[in-house]
Amino acid sequence: MRDFEFEAPATLDAAVALLAEHNGTARPLAGGTDLIDHIRTERLTPDVVIDIKKIPELNILEHSADGLRLGAAVSCSRIATDETIRQQYSALADSASIIGGIQIQNRASMGGNLCNAGPAADSTPSLIALGANCVIAGPNGRREVPVESFCVTKGQTVLERGELLVEFKFPARPSGSGSHYRRFIPRNEMDIAVVGVGASVTLDGDTISDARVSLGAVAITPLLAHEVNDALIGKPATDETYKASGEVARSIINPITDMRGTREFRIHVTGVLVERVLREAVARAKS
Amino acid sequence: MSSKRIVTCTVNGREESFLCKPQQTLLEVLRDELDLTGTKEGCSNGNCGACTVLMDGKPVVSCLVLAVECEGVELETIEGVADHGHLAPVQQAFLENAALQCGICTPGFIMSTKALLRENPNPSEQEIRFYLAGNLCRCTGYDKIIRAVQDTADHKIA
Ligand SMILES: Cc1cc2nc3c(=O)[nH]c(=O)nc-3n(C[C@H](O)[C@H](O)[C@H](O)COP(=O)(O)OP(=O)(O)OC[C@H]3O[C@@H](n4cnc5c(N)ncnc54)[C@H](O)[C@@H]3O)c2cc1C
Ligand code: FES
Ligand code: FES
């Protein structure tokens, strides 16, 4: 591998100062499951690698009346085994338990998954469906950006030079809500999503009072599907509603053809997955 | 050029200090600096699991860990599995079930199996298959590996 220097700052201020000092030639390291291979293959050529896993703010996992705070470097294994996340933010646990195999889940973080900005990233649709905000720290202080606005294009995010993703903030889950993430892959595990769908619904009796659906791998960045949300809110939680929402999802995407699937196949699968994910999210909302 | 660092950690219960460059992976250091060549290199990009070791008890692929990240951690590799020259039950079970042919995947499978059985002493077949999904084998077709893990869990092998 290419030469680089290594730093492991213990505080957020020190990490931001290091990133600023190296002005674009430094790269944060969380679990390294994307970064190390990107350096090895010289897709990225940082002069300094900054391990951010020792910073307390990036390792926070805290539930309160305000919702959930999840540090950007928390591993997928920790997310998938947190009982409150499994119950209240189930879509997040779904994503965390399908990213790679166990070896990858023990290292990979959702901050890394999002900052890598892949169109098929498996945690992003869940983060979007659950309404997460990104807390960003940089030389000019802090700012917050909703996850659906974080990826600008494939491989590029809103992070400016010297900025770091610190944590995700999720609103508290209203009673009667449920969520789910599911992807289509040709195998049972260890593959990249052909299509991925995350959804969160809130029920008022048998009526869907709120919904957020997010689609992955069907556009250059994962999408918040406003039109699908509109097709759900105020409707009864029935198979007809899910089917109609699947049709709406098919009509708003513009996927590509690649080795994982043709455009037509992706459009078809998107509708099927939207239906299935909604059915499961509603079942979880009721249980 | 980046300078070498001294890293101190525990490897198979013994404290070790080694010198490494920031760009050296844990896999490279285990094999090339510590002469622990039982950990194998397959793909070097995290997909095959041949390089699996336990880091603070958890399976990780050592090709996607920088050796400098290991300061203060506890590492377990295949060399630490046998007990004073006697095969551990999991190793015996792999042998008796013919759960290997060429053997390059075996150290990784054994390390993942050790972690699985510590977390879940009685896994179902489904749980075994999911836990071992990050370990690939081109020879056995997996069934014999699953049986070896089940036999280890059932204490069929002394
Ligand atoms: C075998 C294998 C299987 C995989 N399977 C899947 C899968 O099924 N689904 C999936 O979505 N992905 C998969 N991946 C990709 C990868 O594991 C995930 O994207 C993972 O979540 C990345 O997290 P990380 O902590 O390892 O990130 P890192 O590799 O540490 O970082 C990723 C990128 O983000 C930057 N970065 C990290 N944290 C921050 C931060 N806090 N602020 C600013 N920038 C940051 C880094 O500089 C780097 O460019 C797989 C990878 C492998 C090797
Ligand atoms: S060599 Fe590390 S996973 Fe293949
Ligand atoms: S025994 Fe040859 S790869 Fe598994």
PDB file of N, CA, C and O in Angstrom, chain A residues 132-156:
ATOM      1  N   ALA A 132     -33.477  10.589  10.108  1.00  0.00           N
ATOM      2  CA  ALA A 132     -32.238  10.981  10.804  1.00  0.00           C
ATOM      3  C   ALA A 132     -31.642  12.266  10.235  1.00  0.00           C
ATOM      4  O   ALA A 132     -31.734  12.537   9.035  1.00  0.00           O
ATOM      5  N   ASN A 133     -31.037  13.044  11.128  1.00  0.00           N
ATOM      6  CA  ASN A 133     -30.259  14.224  10.757  1.00  0.00           C
ATOM      7  C   ASN A 133     -28.789  13.937  11.009  1.00  0.00           C
ATOM      8  O   ASN A 133     -28.442  13.289  11.995  1.00  0.00           O
ATOM      9  N   CYS A 134     -27.917  14.463  10.143  1.00  0.00           N
ATOM     10  CA  CYS A 134     -26.473  14.305  10.329  1.00  0.00           C
ATOM     11  C   CYS A 134     -25.949  15.516  11.084  1.00  0.00           C
ATOM     12  O   CYS A 134     -26.191  16.651  10.665  1.00  0.00           O
ATOM     13  N   VAL A 135     -25.217  15.268  12.167  1.00  0.00           N
ATOM     14  CA  VAL A 135     -24.529  16.349  12.862  1.00  0.00           C
ATOM     15  C   VAL A 135     -23.092  16.385  12.335  1.00  0.00           C
ATOM     16  O   VAL A 135     -22.381  15.380  12.380  1.00  0.00           O
ATOM     17  N   ILE A 136     -22.721  17.546  11.797  1.00  0.00           N
ATOM     18  CA  ILE A 136     -21.415  17.698  11.151  1.00  0.00           C
ATOM     19  C   ILE A 136     -20.591  18.705  11.951  1.00  0.00           C
ATOM     20  O   ILE A 136     -21.114  19.755  12.339  1.00  0.00           O
ATOM     21  N   ALA A 137     -19.315  18.381  12.212  1.00  0.00           N
ATOM     22  CA  ALA A 137     -18.424  19.336  12.894  1.00  0.00           C
ATOM     23  C   ALA A 137     -17.319  19.735  11.930  1.00  0.00           C
ATOM     24  O   ALA A 137     -16.830  18.905  11.155  1.00  0.00           O
ATOM     25  N   GLY A 138     -16.944  21.000  11.975  1.00  0.00           N
ATOM     26  CA  GLY A 138     -15.882  21.469  11.097  1.00  0.00           C
ATOM     27  C   GLY A 138     -15.202  22.687  11.663  1.00  0.00           C
ATOM     28  O   GLY A 138     -15.546  23.129  12.773  1.00  0.00           O
ATOM     29  N   PRO A 139     -14.256  23.254  10.928  1.00  0.00           N
ATOM     30  CA  PRO A 139     -13.512  24.412  11.426  1.00  0.00           C
ATOM     31  C   PRO A 139     -14.429  25.586  11.773  1.00  0.00           C
ATOM     32  O   PRO A 139     -14.105  26.399  12.629  1.00  0.00           O
ATOM     33  N   ASN A 140     -15.598  25.683  11.115  1.00  0.00           N
ATOM     34  CA  ASN A 140     -16.503  26.802  11.406  1.00  0.00           C
ATOM     35  C   ASN A 140     -17.645  26.420  12.331  1.00  0.00           C
ATOM     36  O   ASN A 140     -18.708  27.037  12.300  1.00  0.00           O
ATOM     37  N   GLY A 141     -17.465  25.362  13.106  1.00  0.00           N
ATOM     38  CA  GLY A 141     -18.500  24.976  14.065  1.00  0.00           C
ATOM     39  C   GLY A 141     -19.345  23.816  13.568  1.00  0.00           C
ATOM     40  O   GLY A 141     -18.915  23.046  12.714  1.00  0.00           O
ATOM     41  N   ARG A 142     -20.573  23.748  14.095  1.00  0.00           N
ATOM     42  CA  ARG A 142     -21.424  22.596  13.799  1.00  0.00           C
ATOM     43  C   ARG A 142     -22.582  22.968  12.896  1.00  0.00           C
ATOM     44  O   ARG A 142     -23.051  24.104  12.918  1.00  0.00           O
ATOM     45  N   ARG A 143     -23.055  22.006  12.130  1.00  0.00           N
ATOM     46  CA  ARG A 143     -24.293  22.196  11.375  1.00  0.00           C
ATOM     47  C   ARG A 143     -25.000  20.852  11.268  1.00  0.00           C
ATOM     48  O   ARG A 143     -24.394  19.799  11.503  1.00  0.00           O
ATOM     49  N   GLU A 144     -26.290  20.913  10.917  1.00  0.00           N
ATOM     50  CA  GLU A 144     -27.061  19.683  10.754  1.00  0.00           C
ATOM     51  C   GLU A 144     -27.649  19.622   9.357  1.00  0.00           C
ATOM     52  O   GLU A 144     -28.103  20.637   8.829  1.00  0.00           O
ATOM     53  N   VAL A 145     -27.634  18.421   8.779  1.00  0.00           N
ATOM     54  CA  VAL A 145     -28.158  18.207   7.430  1.00  0.00           C
ATOM     55  C   VAL A 145     -28.997  16.930   7.459  1.00  0.00           C
ATOM     56  O   VAL A 145     -28.543  15.919   7.993  1.00  0.00           O
ATOM     57  N   PRO A 146     -30.228  16.944   6.908  1.00  0.00           N
ATOM     58  CA  PRO A 146     -30.986  15.689   6.863  1.00  0.00           C
ATOM     59  C   PRO A 146     -30.261  14.671   5.975  1.00  0.00           C
ATOM     60  O   PRO A 146     -29.612  15.056   4.990  1.00  0.00           O
ATOM     61  N   VAL A 147     -30.372  13.393   6.325  1.00  0.00           N
ATOM     62  CA  VAL A 147     -29.615  12.365   5.585  1.00  0.00           C
ATOM     63  C   VAL A 147     -29.937  12.404   4.095  1.00  0.00           C
ATOM     64  O   VAL A 147     -29.051  12.241   3.258  1.00  0.00           O
ATOM     65  N   GLU A 148     -31.213  12.679   3.737  1.00  0.00           N
ATOM     66  CA  GLU A 148     -31.571  12.649   2.303  1.00  0.00           C
ATOM     67  C   GLU A 148     -30.885  13.753   1.509  1.00  0.00           C
ATOM     68  O   GLU A 148     -30.845  13.700   0.280  1.00  0.00           O
ATOM     69  N   SER A 149     -30.310  14.758   2.201  1.00  0.00           N
ATOM     70  CA  SER A 149     -29.602  15.825   1.481  1.00  0.00           C
ATOM     71  C   SER A 149     -28.084  15.687   1.603  1.00  0.00           C
ATOM     72  O   SER A 149     -27.335  16.547   1.155  1.00  0.00           O
ATOM     73  N   PHE A 150     -27.608  14.604   2.226  1.00  0.00           N
ATOM     74  CA  PHE A 150     -26.181  14.485   2.547  1.00  0.00           C
ATOM     75  C   PHE A 150     -25.344  14.049   1.344  1.00  0.00           C
ATOM     76  O   PHE A 150     -24.240  14.531   1.133  1.00  0.00           O
ATOM     77  N   CYS A 151     -25.867  13.119   0.548  1.00  0.00           N
ATOM     78  CA  CYS A 151     -25.098  12.656  -0.621  1.00  0.00           C
ATOM     79  C   CYS A 151     -25.438  13.553  -1.801  1.00  0.00           C
ATOM     80  O   CYS A 151     -26.605  13.758  -2.126  1.00  0.00           O
ATOM     81  N   VAL A 152     -24.400  14.081  -2.447  1.00  0.00           N
ATOM     82  CA  VAL A 152     -24.602  14.995  -3.566  1.00  0.00           C
ATOM     83  C   VAL A 152     -24.684  14.202  -4.864  1.00  0.00           C
ATOM     84  O   VAL A 152     -25.553  14.417  -5.694  1.00  0.00           O
ATOM     85  N   THR A 153     -23.775  13.286  -5.013  1.00  0.00           N
ATOM     86  CA  THR A 153     -23.786  12.389  -6.163  1.00  0.00           C
ATOM     87  C   THR A 153     -22.994  11.158  -5.745  1.00  0.00           C
ATOM     88  O   THR A 153     -22.558  11.062  -4.599  1.00  0.00           O
ATOM     89  N   LYS A 154     -22.827  10.199  -6.643  1.00  0.00           N
ATOM     90  CA  LYS A 154     -22.093   8.983  -6.296  1.00  0.00           C
ATOM     91  C   LYS A 154     -20.699   9.350  -5.786  1.00  0.00           C
ATOM     92  O   LYS A 154     -19.957  10.047  -6.472  1.00  0.00           O
ATOM     93  N   GLY A 155     -20.376   8.912  -4.569  1.00  0.00           N
ATOM     94  CA  GLY A 155     -19.040   9.160  -4.017  1.00  0.00           C
ATOM     95  C   GLY A 155     -18.803  10.568  -3.502  1.00  0.00           C
ATOM     96  O   GLY A 155     -17.692  10.893  -3.091  1.00  0.00           O
ATOM     97  N   GLN A 156     -19.829  11.414  -3.507  1.00  0.00           N
ATOM     98  CA  GLN A 156     -19.612  12.788  -3.042  1.00  0.00           C
ATOM     99  C   GLN A 156     -20.701  13.244  -2.079  1.00  0.00           C
ATOM    100  O   GLN A 156     -21.879  13.019  -2.334  1.00  0.00           O
TER     101      GLN A 156
END
